[in-house]
Amino acid sequence: MNRSVRRRTVLLVAAFLAAAAMMFTCVMCRKPVRHTVGGKDMWKPNFNYTDWSREETFYTGDWLYFVYDKHMFNVLEVNETSYTNCNDQGFISNITGGAGRDVFELAKPKPYYFLTSGGYCYGGMKLAVNVVEFVPAPEPSPAKSGSFAINPPIISSIMIVVAWAVFIKNQ
């Protein structure tokens, strides 16, 4: 095997091992969740979105999915005062995409406020969600003395060292 092919093979193996190591060390990660606003009732008037949002937990990185009649409604991100007063003037952003199927990423841990303009806010088409950072569950207690437990970060470190050693040896 010539040197350039060997080098590419080693780099590929090292990349694979690094990716596997990241998967092992990311056992506490959480996939984002797409919350359909209103659940099966979706985004419509005369629905209590406050009650709906109390049943959900919103984490940084999750998505809100608004499904509504695009000919009648829109979705505006507003501040707390505008939310409280159903004021659609001076909104933060118009997340209406035109299809009546709009998503909004909850990118920061903070309260977010949404409403529909045209007076529909007074009919209940407003939503407040409080977004929090995901805090992983505490690590399990250490294994009993004399027993063997797999520690993913240690395995990851060993895999990286082995990959590096193979790479150096083939130089």
Short mmCIF file of N, CA and C in Angstrom, two decimals:
data_model
loop_
_atom_site.label_atom_id
_atom_site.label_comp_id
_atom_site.label_asym_id
_atom_site.label_seq_id
_atom_site.Cartn_x
_atom_site.Cartn_y
_atom_site.Cartn_z
N MET A 1 0.85 -1.17 0.00
CA MET A 1 0.00 0.00 0.00
C MET A 1 0.91 1.24 0.00
N ASN A 2 0.67 2.16 -0.93
CA ASN A 2 1.54 3.34 -0.95
C ASN A 2 1.18 4.27 0.20
N ARG A 3 2.08 5.20 0.43
CA ARG A 3 1.99 6.05 1.61
C ARG A 3 0.73 6.93 1.63
N SER A 4 0.31 7.49 0.51
CA SER A 4 -0.85 8.37 0.49
C SER A 4 -2.15 7.59 0.76
N VAL A 5 -2.25 6.36 0.24
CA VAL A 5 -3.44 5.54 0.50
C VAL A 5 -3.48 5.16 1.97
N ARG A 6 -2.31 4.79 2.52
CA ARG A 6 -2.24 4.43 3.93
C ARG A 6 -2.63 5.61 4.80
N ARG A 7 -2.16 6.80 4.46
CA ARG A 7 -2.46 8.00 5.23
C ARG A 7 -3.97 8.28 5.20
N ARG A 8 -4.59 8.16 4.02
CA ARG A 8 -6.04 8.38 3.91
C ARG A 8 -6.82 7.35 4.72
N THR A 9 -6.38 6.11 4.69
CA THR A 9 -7.04 5.06 5.46
C THR A 9 -6.95 5.35 6.95
N VAL A 10 -5.77 5.74 7.40
CA VAL A 10 -5.59 6.05 8.81
C VAL A 10 -6.44 7.24 9.21
N LEU A 11 -6.50 8.26 8.36
CA LEU A 11 -7.32 9.44 8.67
C LEU A 11 -8.80 9.06 8.73
N LEU A 12 -9.24 8.20 7.83
CA LEU A 12 -10.62 7.76 7.84
C LEU A 12 -10.95 6.99 9.12
N VAL A 13 -10.04 6.09 9.51
CA VAL A 13 -10.24 5.33 10.74
C VAL A 13 -10.24 6.27 11.95
N ALA A 14 -9.34 7.23 11.97
CA ALA A 14 -9.28 8.19 13.07
C ALA A 14 -10.56 9.02 13.14
N ALA A 15 -11.07 9.43 11.99
CA ALA A 15 -12.32 10.21 11.97
C ALA A 15 -13.48 9.37 12.48
N PHE A 16 -13.52 8.11 12.06
CA PHE A 16 -14.58 7.22 12.54
C PHE A 16 -14.49 7.05 14.06
N LEU A 17 -13.29 6.81 14.57
CA LEU A 17 -13.13 6.62 16.00
C LEU A 17 -13.47 7.90 16.77
N ALA A 18 -13.12 9.04 16.23
CA ALA A 18 -13.46 10.30 16.89
C ALA A 18 -14.97 10.49 16.93
N ALA A 19 -15.65 10.16 15.83
CA ALA A 19 -17.11 10.27 15.80
C ALA A 19 -17.74 9.31 16.81
N ALA A 20 -17.21 8.09 16.86
CA ALA A 20 -17.73 7.12 17.83
C ALA A 20 -17.49 7.61 19.26
N ALA A 21 -16.33 8.20 19.49
CA ALA A 21 -16.01 8.73 20.82
C ALA A 21 -16.99 9.83 21.20
N MET A 22 -17.31 10.70 20.26
CA MET A 22 -18.26 11.77 20.55
C MET A 22 -19.64 11.20 20.88
N MET A 23 -20.04 10.13 20.18
CA MET A 23 -21.33 9.53 20.48
C MET A 23 -21.34 8.95 21.88
N PHE A 24 -20.23 8.32 22.28
CA PHE A 24 -20.16 7.75 23.61
C PHE A 24 -20.17 8.83 24.68
N THR A 25 -19.49 9.94 24.44
CA THR A 25 -19.44 10.99 25.45
C THR A 25 -20.70 11.83 25.46
N CYS A 26 -21.54 11.68 24.45
CA CYS A 26 -22.76 12.49 24.37
C CYS A 26 -23.97 11.69 24.84
N VAL A 27 -23.77 10.79 25.80
CA VAL A 27 -24.88 9.99 26.28
C VAL A 27 -25.91 10.84 27.00
N MET A 28 -25.53 12.05 27.42
CA MET A 28 -26.45 12.92 28.14
C MET A 28 -27.13 13.93 27.21
N CYS A 29 -26.86 13.86 25.91
CA CYS A 29 -27.45 14.81 24.98
C CYS A 29 -28.94 14.56 24.83
N ARG A 30 -29.63 15.58 24.32
CA ARG A 30 -31.07 15.50 24.12
C ARG A 30 -31.39 15.99 22.72
N LYS A 31 -32.21 15.25 22.01
CA LYS A 31 -32.62 15.68 20.68
C LYS A 31 -33.70 16.75 20.84
N PRO A 32 -33.69 17.76 19.98
CA PRO A 32 -34.75 18.77 20.03
C PRO A 32 -36.11 18.15 19.75
N VAL A 33 -37.13 18.75 20.34
CA VAL A 33 -38.50 18.29 20.17
C VAL A 33 -39.27 19.32 19.36
N ARG A 34 -40.11 18.85 18.45
CA ARG A 34 -41.01 19.74 17.71
C ARG A 34 -42.37 19.68 18.39
N HIS A 35 -42.78 20.81 18.99
CA HIS A 35 -44.06 20.90 19.68
C HIS A 35 -45.10 21.47 18.71
N THR A 36 -46.11 20.69 18.38
CA THR A 36 -47.20 21.20 17.56
C THR A 36 -48.08 22.06 18.47
N VAL A 37 -48.10 23.35 18.22
CA VAL A 37 -48.82 24.29 19.09
C VAL A 37 -50.30 23.94 19.11
N GLY A 38 -50.82 23.70 20.31
CA GLY A 38 -52.22 23.31 20.47
C GLY A 38 -52.47 21.83 20.33
N GLY A 39 -51.41 21.06 20.07
CA GLY A 39 -51.58 19.61 19.90
C GLY A 39 -52.47 19.32 18.70
N LYS A 40 -53.39 18.42 18.85
CA LYS A 40 -54.27 18.04 17.73
C LYS A 40 -55.21 19.18 17.33
N ASP A 41 -55.42 20.15 18.22
CA ASP A 41 -56.30 21.28 17.91
C ASP A 41 -55.59 22.37 17.10
N MET A 42 -54.29 22.36 17.09
CA MET A 42 -53.45 23.28 16.32
C MET A 42 -53.69 24.74 16.71
N TRP A 43 -53.37 25.69 15.83
CA TRP A 43 -53.42 27.13 16.09
C TRP A 43 -54.74 27.68 15.55
N LYS A 44 -55.68 27.94 16.45
CA LYS A 44 -57.02 28.39 16.04
C LYS A 44 -57.63 29.21 17.18
N PRO A 45 -58.69 29.97 16.89
CA PRO A 45 -59.34 30.75 17.95
C PRO A 45 -60.06 29.86 18.96
N ASN A 46 -60.39 30.48 20.10
CA ASN A 46 -61.18 29.83 21.16
C ASN A 46 -60.53 28.56 21.70
N PHE A 47 -59.24 28.63 21.87
CA PHE A 47 -58.47 27.52 22.45
C PHE A 47 -57.59 28.11 23.54
N ASN A 48 -57.42 27.39 24.64
CA ASN A 48 -56.62 27.90 25.75
C ASN A 48 -55.18 27.42 25.61
N TYR A 49 -54.34 28.25 25.00
CA TYR A 49 -52.94 27.90 24.79
C TYR A 49 -52.14 27.97 26.08
N THR A 50 -52.65 28.71 27.06
CA THR A 50 -51.98 28.74 28.37
C THR A 50 -52.03 27.36 29.00
N ASP A 51 -53.21 26.74 28.99
CA ASP A 51 -53.33 25.38 29.53
C ASP A 51 -52.47 24.40 28.74
N TRP A 52 -52.48 24.53 27.42
CA TRP A 52 -51.67 23.63 26.59
C TRP A 52 -50.19 23.76 26.93
N SER A 53 -49.70 24.99 27.04
CA SER A 53 -48.26 25.19 27.27
C SER A 53 -47.84 24.73 28.66
N ARG A 54 -48.76 24.75 29.62
CA ARG A 54 -48.43 24.26 30.97
C ARG A 54 -48.16 22.76 30.98
N GLU A 55 -48.70 22.05 30.01
CA GLU A 55 -48.51 20.60 29.92
C GLU A 55 -47.24 20.22 29.17
N GLU A 56 -46.55 21.20 28.62
CA GLU A 56 -45.34 20.96 27.83
C GLU A 56 -44.13 21.49 28.59
N THR A 57 -42.97 20.93 28.29
CA THR A 57 -41.71 21.50 28.79
C THR A 57 -40.91 21.89 27.56
N PHE A 58 -40.48 23.14 27.53
CA PHE A 58 -39.78 23.68 26.37
C PHE A 58 -38.31 23.88 26.73
N TYR A 59 -37.43 23.24 25.96
CA TYR A 59 -36.00 23.35 26.18
C TYR A 59 -35.34 24.10 25.03
N THR A 60 -34.20 24.71 25.33
CA THR A 60 -33.41 25.37 24.30
C THR A 60 -33.16 24.39 23.16
N GLY A 61 -33.41 24.85 21.93
CA GLY A 61 -33.21 24.00 20.76
C GLY A 61 -34.48 23.33 20.27
N ASP A 62 -35.54 23.33 21.10
CA ASP A 62 -36.82 22.78 20.65
C ASP A 62 -37.43 23.70 19.60
N TRP A 63 -38.48 23.21 18.96
CA TRP A 63 -39.16 23.96 17.91
C TRP A 63 -40.64 24.04 18.22
N LEU A 64 -41.25 25.19 17.91
CA LEU A 64 -42.70 25.32 17.93
C LEU A 64 -43.17 25.16 16.49
N TYR A 65 -44.21 24.38 16.30
CA TYR A 65 -44.77 24.13 14.98
C TYR A 65 -46.21 24.64 14.97
N PHE A 66 -46.42 25.74 14.26
CA PHE A 66 -47.74 26.36 14.16
C PHE A 66 -48.42 25.86 12.89
N VAL A 67 -49.60 25.26 13.04
CA VAL A 67 -50.38 24.79 11.90
C VAL A 67 -51.71 25.53 11.94
N TYR A 68 -52.06 26.25 10.85
CA TYR A 68 -53.24 27.11 10.87
C TYR A 68 -53.72 27.38 9.44
N ASP A 69 -54.89 28.01 9.34
CA ASP A 69 -55.43 28.41 8.05
C ASP A 69 -54.67 29.64 7.57
N LYS A 70 -53.88 29.48 6.54
CA LYS A 70 -53.02 30.56 6.06
C LYS A 70 -53.79 31.74 5.48
N HIS A 71 -55.04 31.54 5.14
CA HIS A 71 -55.86 32.62 4.57
C HIS A 71 -56.45 33.52 5.66
N MET A 72 -56.44 33.04 6.90
CA MET A 72 -57.07 33.81 7.97
C MET A 72 -56.12 34.29 9.06
N PHE A 73 -55.04 33.54 9.31
CA PHE A 73 -54.22 33.81 10.48
C PHE A 73 -52.75 34.03 10.13
N ASN A 74 -52.03 34.54 11.11
CA ASN A 74 -50.58 34.66 11.02
C ASN A 74 -50.01 34.39 12.40
N VAL A 75 -48.69 34.41 12.52
CA VAL A 75 -48.03 34.21 13.81
C VAL A 75 -46.95 35.27 13.95
N LEU A 76 -47.06 36.06 15.02
CA LEU A 76 -46.09 37.11 15.29
C LEU A 76 -45.42 36.85 16.63
N GLU A 77 -44.10 37.02 16.67
CA GLU A 77 -43.41 37.00 17.96
C GLU A 77 -43.46 38.42 18.49
N VAL A 78 -43.87 38.57 19.75
CA VAL A 78 -44.03 39.88 20.37
C VAL A 78 -43.36 39.90 21.74
N ASN A 79 -43.31 41.08 22.35
CA ASN A 79 -42.78 41.16 23.72
C ASN A 79 -43.92 40.90 24.71
N GLU A 80 -43.59 40.84 25.98
CA GLU A 80 -44.58 40.49 27.01
C GLU A 80 -45.72 41.50 27.09
N THR A 81 -45.41 42.78 26.98
CA THR A 81 -46.45 43.82 27.04
C THR A 81 -47.43 43.68 25.88
N SER A 82 -46.91 43.49 24.67
CA SER A 82 -47.77 43.30 23.51
C SER A 82 -48.61 42.03 23.65
N TYR A 83 -48.03 41.00 24.20
CA TYR A 83 -48.75 39.75 24.44
C TYR A 83 -49.92 40.00 25.40
N THR A 84 -49.63 40.65 26.52
CA THR A 84 -50.65 40.91 27.53
C THR A 84 -51.79 41.76 26.97
N ASN A 85 -51.45 42.77 26.16
CA ASN A 85 -52.43 43.71 25.63
C ASN A 85 -52.97 43.34 24.25
N CYS A 86 -52.56 42.20 23.70
CA CYS A 86 -52.96 41.78 22.35
C CYS A 86 -52.64 42.87 21.32
N ASN A 87 -51.45 43.42 21.43
CA ASN A 87 -51.01 44.48 20.52
C ASN A 87 -50.11 43.86 19.45
N ASP A 88 -50.54 43.96 18.19
CA ASP A 88 -49.74 43.38 17.10
C ASP A 88 -48.83 44.40 16.43
N GLN A 89 -48.79 45.62 16.94
CA GLN A 89 -47.90 46.65 16.39
C GLN A 89 -46.51 46.52 17.01
N GLY A 90 -45.47 46.74 16.24
CA GLY A 90 -44.10 46.68 16.76
C GLY A 90 -43.67 45.28 17.16
N PHE A 91 -44.15 44.28 16.46
CA PHE A 91 -43.78 42.89 16.78
C PHE A 91 -42.28 42.67 16.58
N ILE A 92 -41.75 41.64 17.21
CA ILE A 92 -40.33 41.29 17.10
C ILE A 92 -40.06 40.66 15.75
N SER A 93 -40.86 39.66 15.40
CA SER A 93 -40.70 39.02 14.09
C SER A 93 -42.02 38.41 13.64
N ASN A 94 -42.19 38.37 12.33
CA ASN A 94 -43.34 37.72 11.72
C ASN A 94 -42.84 36.37 11.23
N ILE A 95 -43.28 35.32 11.89
CA ILE A 95 -42.76 34.00 11.52
C ILE A 95 -43.67 33.31 10.50
N THR A 96 -44.68 34.02 10.02
CA THR A 96 -45.59 33.48 9.03
C THR A 96 -44.85 33.24 7.72
N GLY A 97 -44.86 32.02 7.27
CA GLY A 97 -44.17 31.69 6.03
C GLY A 97 -45.08 31.62 4.83
N GLY A 98 -46.37 31.72 5.04
CA GLY A 98 -47.29 31.72 3.93
C GLY A 98 -47.99 30.40 3.67
N ALA A 99 -47.50 29.31 4.24
CA ALA A 99 -48.11 28.00 3.97
C ALA A 99 -49.03 27.55 5.10
N GLY A 100 -49.01 28.28 6.22
CA GLY A 100 -49.81 27.85 7.36
C GLY A 100 -49.18 26.68 8.11
N ARG A 101 -47.90 26.47 7.87
CA ARG A 101 -47.12 25.42 8.54
C ARG A 101 -45.77 26.03 8.90
N ASP A 102 -45.72 26.74 10.01
CA ASP A 102 -44.51 27.50 10.34
C ASP A 102 -43.84 26.97 11.59
N VAL A 103 -42.51 26.97 11.56
CA VAL A 103 -41.73 26.52 12.71
C VAL A 103 -40.91 27.68 13.25
N PHE A 104 -40.67 27.61 14.54
CA PHE A 104 -39.89 28.64 15.21
C PHE A 104 -38.97 27.94 16.20
N GLU A 105 -37.66 28.20 16.09
CA GLU A 105 -36.71 27.58 17.00
C GLU A 105 -36.62 28.37 18.29
N LEU A 106 -36.72 27.67 19.40
CA LEU A 106 -36.56 28.26 20.72
C LEU A 106 -35.06 28.23 21.05
N ALA A 107 -34.35 29.25 20.58
CA ALA A 107 -32.89 29.22 20.57
C ALA A 107 -32.25 29.60 21.90
N LYS A 108 -32.97 30.33 22.74
CA LYS A 108 -32.38 30.79 24.01
C LYS A 108 -33.29 30.45 25.17
N PRO A 109 -32.70 30.26 26.36
CA PRO A 109 -33.54 30.02 27.54
C PRO A 109 -34.13 31.36 28.01
N LYS A 110 -35.41 31.58 27.70
CA LYS A 110 -36.10 32.82 28.06
C LYS A 110 -37.58 32.64 27.77
N PRO A 111 -38.42 33.58 28.20
CA PRO A 111 -39.83 33.52 27.80
C PRO A 111 -40.01 34.02 26.36
N TYR A 112 -40.88 33.38 25.61
CA TYR A 112 -41.24 33.79 24.26
C TYR A 112 -42.74 34.04 24.25
N TYR A 113 -43.16 35.02 23.42
CA TYR A 113 -44.57 35.39 23.33
C TYR A 113 -44.97 35.47 21.86
N PHE A 114 -46.15 34.91 21.55
CA PHE A 114 -46.65 34.88 20.19
C PHE A 114 -48.13 35.25 20.19
N LEU A 115 -48.59 35.83 19.08
CA LEU A 115 -50.01 36.09 18.91
C LEU A 115 -50.35 36.18 17.44
N THR A 116 -51.65 36.16 17.18
CA THR A 116 -52.16 36.36 15.82
C THR A 116 -52.79 37.74 15.77
N SER A 117 -52.53 38.47 14.69
CA SER A 117 -53.06 39.83 14.55
C SER A 117 -54.52 39.80 14.09
N GLY A 118 -55.06 40.96 13.82
CA GLY A 118 -56.42 41.07 13.31
C GLY A 118 -57.48 40.84 14.36
N GLY A 119 -57.15 41.00 15.63
CA GLY A 119 -58.13 40.82 16.70
C GLY A 119 -58.28 39.39 17.18
N TYR A 120 -57.67 38.43 16.50
CA TYR A 120 -57.81 37.04 16.90
C TYR A 120 -57.15 36.74 18.24
N CYS A 121 -56.21 37.57 18.62
CA CYS A 121 -55.56 37.41 19.93
C CYS A 121 -56.60 37.45 21.04
N TYR A 122 -57.58 38.33 20.91
CA TYR A 122 -58.64 38.44 21.92
C TYR A 122 -59.49 37.17 21.98
N GLY A 123 -59.48 36.40 20.91
CA GLY A 123 -60.18 35.12 20.88
C GLY A 123 -59.32 33.96 21.35
N GLY A 124 -58.15 34.28 21.91
CA GLY A 124 -57.30 33.24 22.50
C GLY A 124 -56.07 32.87 21.70
N MET A 125 -55.90 33.44 20.51
CA MET A 125 -54.75 33.04 19.68
C MET A 125 -53.50 33.78 20.11
N LYS A 126 -53.05 33.42 21.32
CA LYS A 126 -51.78 33.94 21.83
C LYS A 126 -51.15 32.85 22.69
N LEU A 127 -49.83 32.86 22.71
CA LEU A 127 -49.09 31.80 23.37
C LEU A 127 -47.87 32.38 24.06
N ALA A 128 -47.66 31.97 25.30
CA ALA A 128 -46.44 32.30 26.04
C ALA A 128 -45.78 30.99 26.43
N VAL A 129 -44.49 30.87 26.16
CA VAL A 129 -43.74 29.68 26.58
C VAL A 129 -42.47 30.13 27.29
N ASN A 130 -42.12 29.39 28.31
CA ASN A 130 -40.88 29.66 29.02
C ASN A 130 -39.89 28.57 28.66
N VAL A 131 -38.79 28.96 28.06
CA VAL A 131 -37.79 28.00 27.58
C VAL A 131 -36.66 27.91 28.61
N VAL A 132 -36.28 26.70 28.94
CA VAL A 132 -35.21 26.46 29.90
C VAL A 132 -34.10 25.63 29.27
N GLU A 133 -32.92 25.71 29.85
CA GLU A 133 -31.80 24.88 29.42
C GLU A 133 -32.06 23.44 29.86
N PHE A 134 -31.67 22.50 29.02
CA PHE A 134 -31.77 21.09 29.39
C PHE A 134 -30.66 20.77 30.37
N VAL A 135 -31.02 20.20 31.50
CA VAL A 135 -30.04 19.78 32.48
C VAL A 135 -30.09 18.26 32.53
N PRO A 136 -29.01 17.60 32.13
CA PRO A 136 -29.03 16.13 32.11
C PRO A 136 -29.19 15.57 33.52
N ALA A 137 -29.74 14.39 33.58
CA ALA A 137 -29.89 13.70 34.86
C ALA A 137 -28.51 13.48 35.46
N PRO A 138 -28.43 13.45 36.78
CA PRO A 138 -27.12 13.21 37.39
C PRO A 138 -26.57 11.85 36.98
N GLU A 139 -25.26 11.77 36.93
CA GLU A 139 -24.62 10.51 36.55
C GLU A 139 -24.94 9.45 37.60
N PRO A 140 -25.05 8.20 37.18
CA PRO A 140 -25.33 7.14 38.15
C PRO A 140 -24.21 7.04 39.17
N SER A 141 -24.57 6.51 40.32
CA SER A 141 -23.57 6.37 41.38
C SER A 141 -22.47 5.43 40.93
N PRO A 142 -21.27 5.58 41.47
CA PRO A 142 -20.15 4.73 41.06
C PRO A 142 -20.45 3.25 41.32
N ALA A 143 -19.80 2.42 40.52
CA ALA A 143 -19.96 0.97 40.68
C ALA A 143 -19.41 0.54 42.03
N LYS A 144 -19.94 -0.55 42.55
CA LYS A 144 -19.46 -1.09 43.82
C LYS A 144 -18.01 -1.53 43.68
N SER A 145 -17.29 -1.47 44.75
CA SER A 145 -15.89 -1.87 44.76
C SER A 145 -15.74 -3.30 44.26
N GLY A 146 -14.80 -3.48 43.36
CA GLY A 146 -14.54 -4.81 42.84
C GLY A 146 -15.33 -5.14 41.59
N SER A 147 -16.31 -4.30 41.23
CA SER A 147 -17.08 -4.58 40.01
C SER A 147 -16.53 -3.73 38.88
N PHE A 148 -16.85 -4.12 37.66
CA PHE A 148 -16.36 -3.43 36.48
C PHE A 148 -17.48 -2.62 35.87
N ALA A 149 -17.24 -1.33 35.64
CA ALA A 149 -18.23 -0.48 34.99
C ALA A 149 -17.59 0.22 33.81
N ILE A 150 -18.35 0.35 32.72
CA ILE A 150 -17.84 1.03 31.54
C ILE A 150 -18.07 2.53 31.70
N ASN A 151 -17.01 3.30 31.56
CA ASN A 151 -17.08 4.75 31.67
C ASN A 151 -16.90 5.32 30.27
N PRO A 152 -17.98 5.82 29.63
CA PRO A 152 -17.88 6.29 28.24
C PRO A 152 -16.77 7.31 27.99
N PRO A 153 -16.54 8.31 28.86
CA PRO A 153 -15.45 9.24 28.57
C PRO A 153 -14.08 8.56 28.54
N ILE A 154 -13.86 7.56 29.38
CA ILE A 154 -12.58 6.84 29.39
C ILE A 154 -12.44 6.04 28.10
N ILE A 155 -13.51 5.38 27.68
CA ILE A 155 -13.48 4.62 26.42
C ILE A 155 -13.17 5.56 25.26
N SER A 156 -13.80 6.73 25.26
CA SER A 156 -13.57 7.71 24.20
C SER A 156 -12.11 8.12 24.17
N SER A 157 -11.56 8.40 25.33
CA SER A 157 -10.17 8.81 25.41
C SER A 157 -9.24 7.72 24.90
N ILE A 158 -9.51 6.47 25.28
CA ILE A 158 -8.69 5.35 24.83
C ILE A 158 -8.77 5.22 23.31
N MET A 159 -9.98 5.36 22.76
CA MET A 159 -10.15 5.24 21.31
C MET A 159 -9.36 6.33 20.58
N ILE A 160 -9.37 7.53 21.11
CA ILE A 160 -8.64 8.63 20.47
C ILE A 160 -7.13 8.37 20.54
N VAL A 161 -6.65 7.90 21.69
CA VAL A 161 -5.22 7.62 21.85
C VAL A 161 -4.80 6.51 20.88
N VAL A 162 -5.62 5.46 20.76
CA VAL A 162 -5.29 4.36 19.86
C VAL A 162 -5.26 4.87 18.42
N ALA A 163 -6.25 5.66 18.04
CA ALA A 163 -6.29 6.19 16.67
C ALA A 163 -5.06 7.05 16.40
N TRP A 164 -4.70 7.89 17.36
CA TRP A 164 -3.52 8.74 17.20
C TRP A 164 -2.25 7.89 17.08
N ALA A 165 -2.13 6.86 17.90
CA ALA A 165 -0.96 5.98 17.86
C ALA A 165 -0.83 5.30 16.49
N VAL A 166 -1.96 4.83 15.96
CA VAL A 166 -1.95 4.19 14.65
C VAL A 166 -1.52 5.21 13.58
N PHE A 167 -2.03 6.40 13.70
CA PHE A 167 -1.70 7.45 12.75
C PHE A 167 -0.20 7.78 12.79
N ILE A 168 0.34 7.94 13.98
CA ILE A 168 1.77 8.26 14.15
C ILE A 168 2.63 7.11 13.63
N LYS A 169 2.23 5.87 13.94
CA LYS A 169 3.02 4.71 13.53
C LYS A 169 3.12 4.62 12.00
N ASN A 170 2.07 5.02 11.33
CA ASN A 170 2.04 4.90 9.86
C ASN A 170 2.62 6.13 9.16
N GLN A 171 3.19 7.00 9.85
CA GLN A 171 3.80 8.20 9.24
C GLN A 171 5.13 7.86 8.61
#
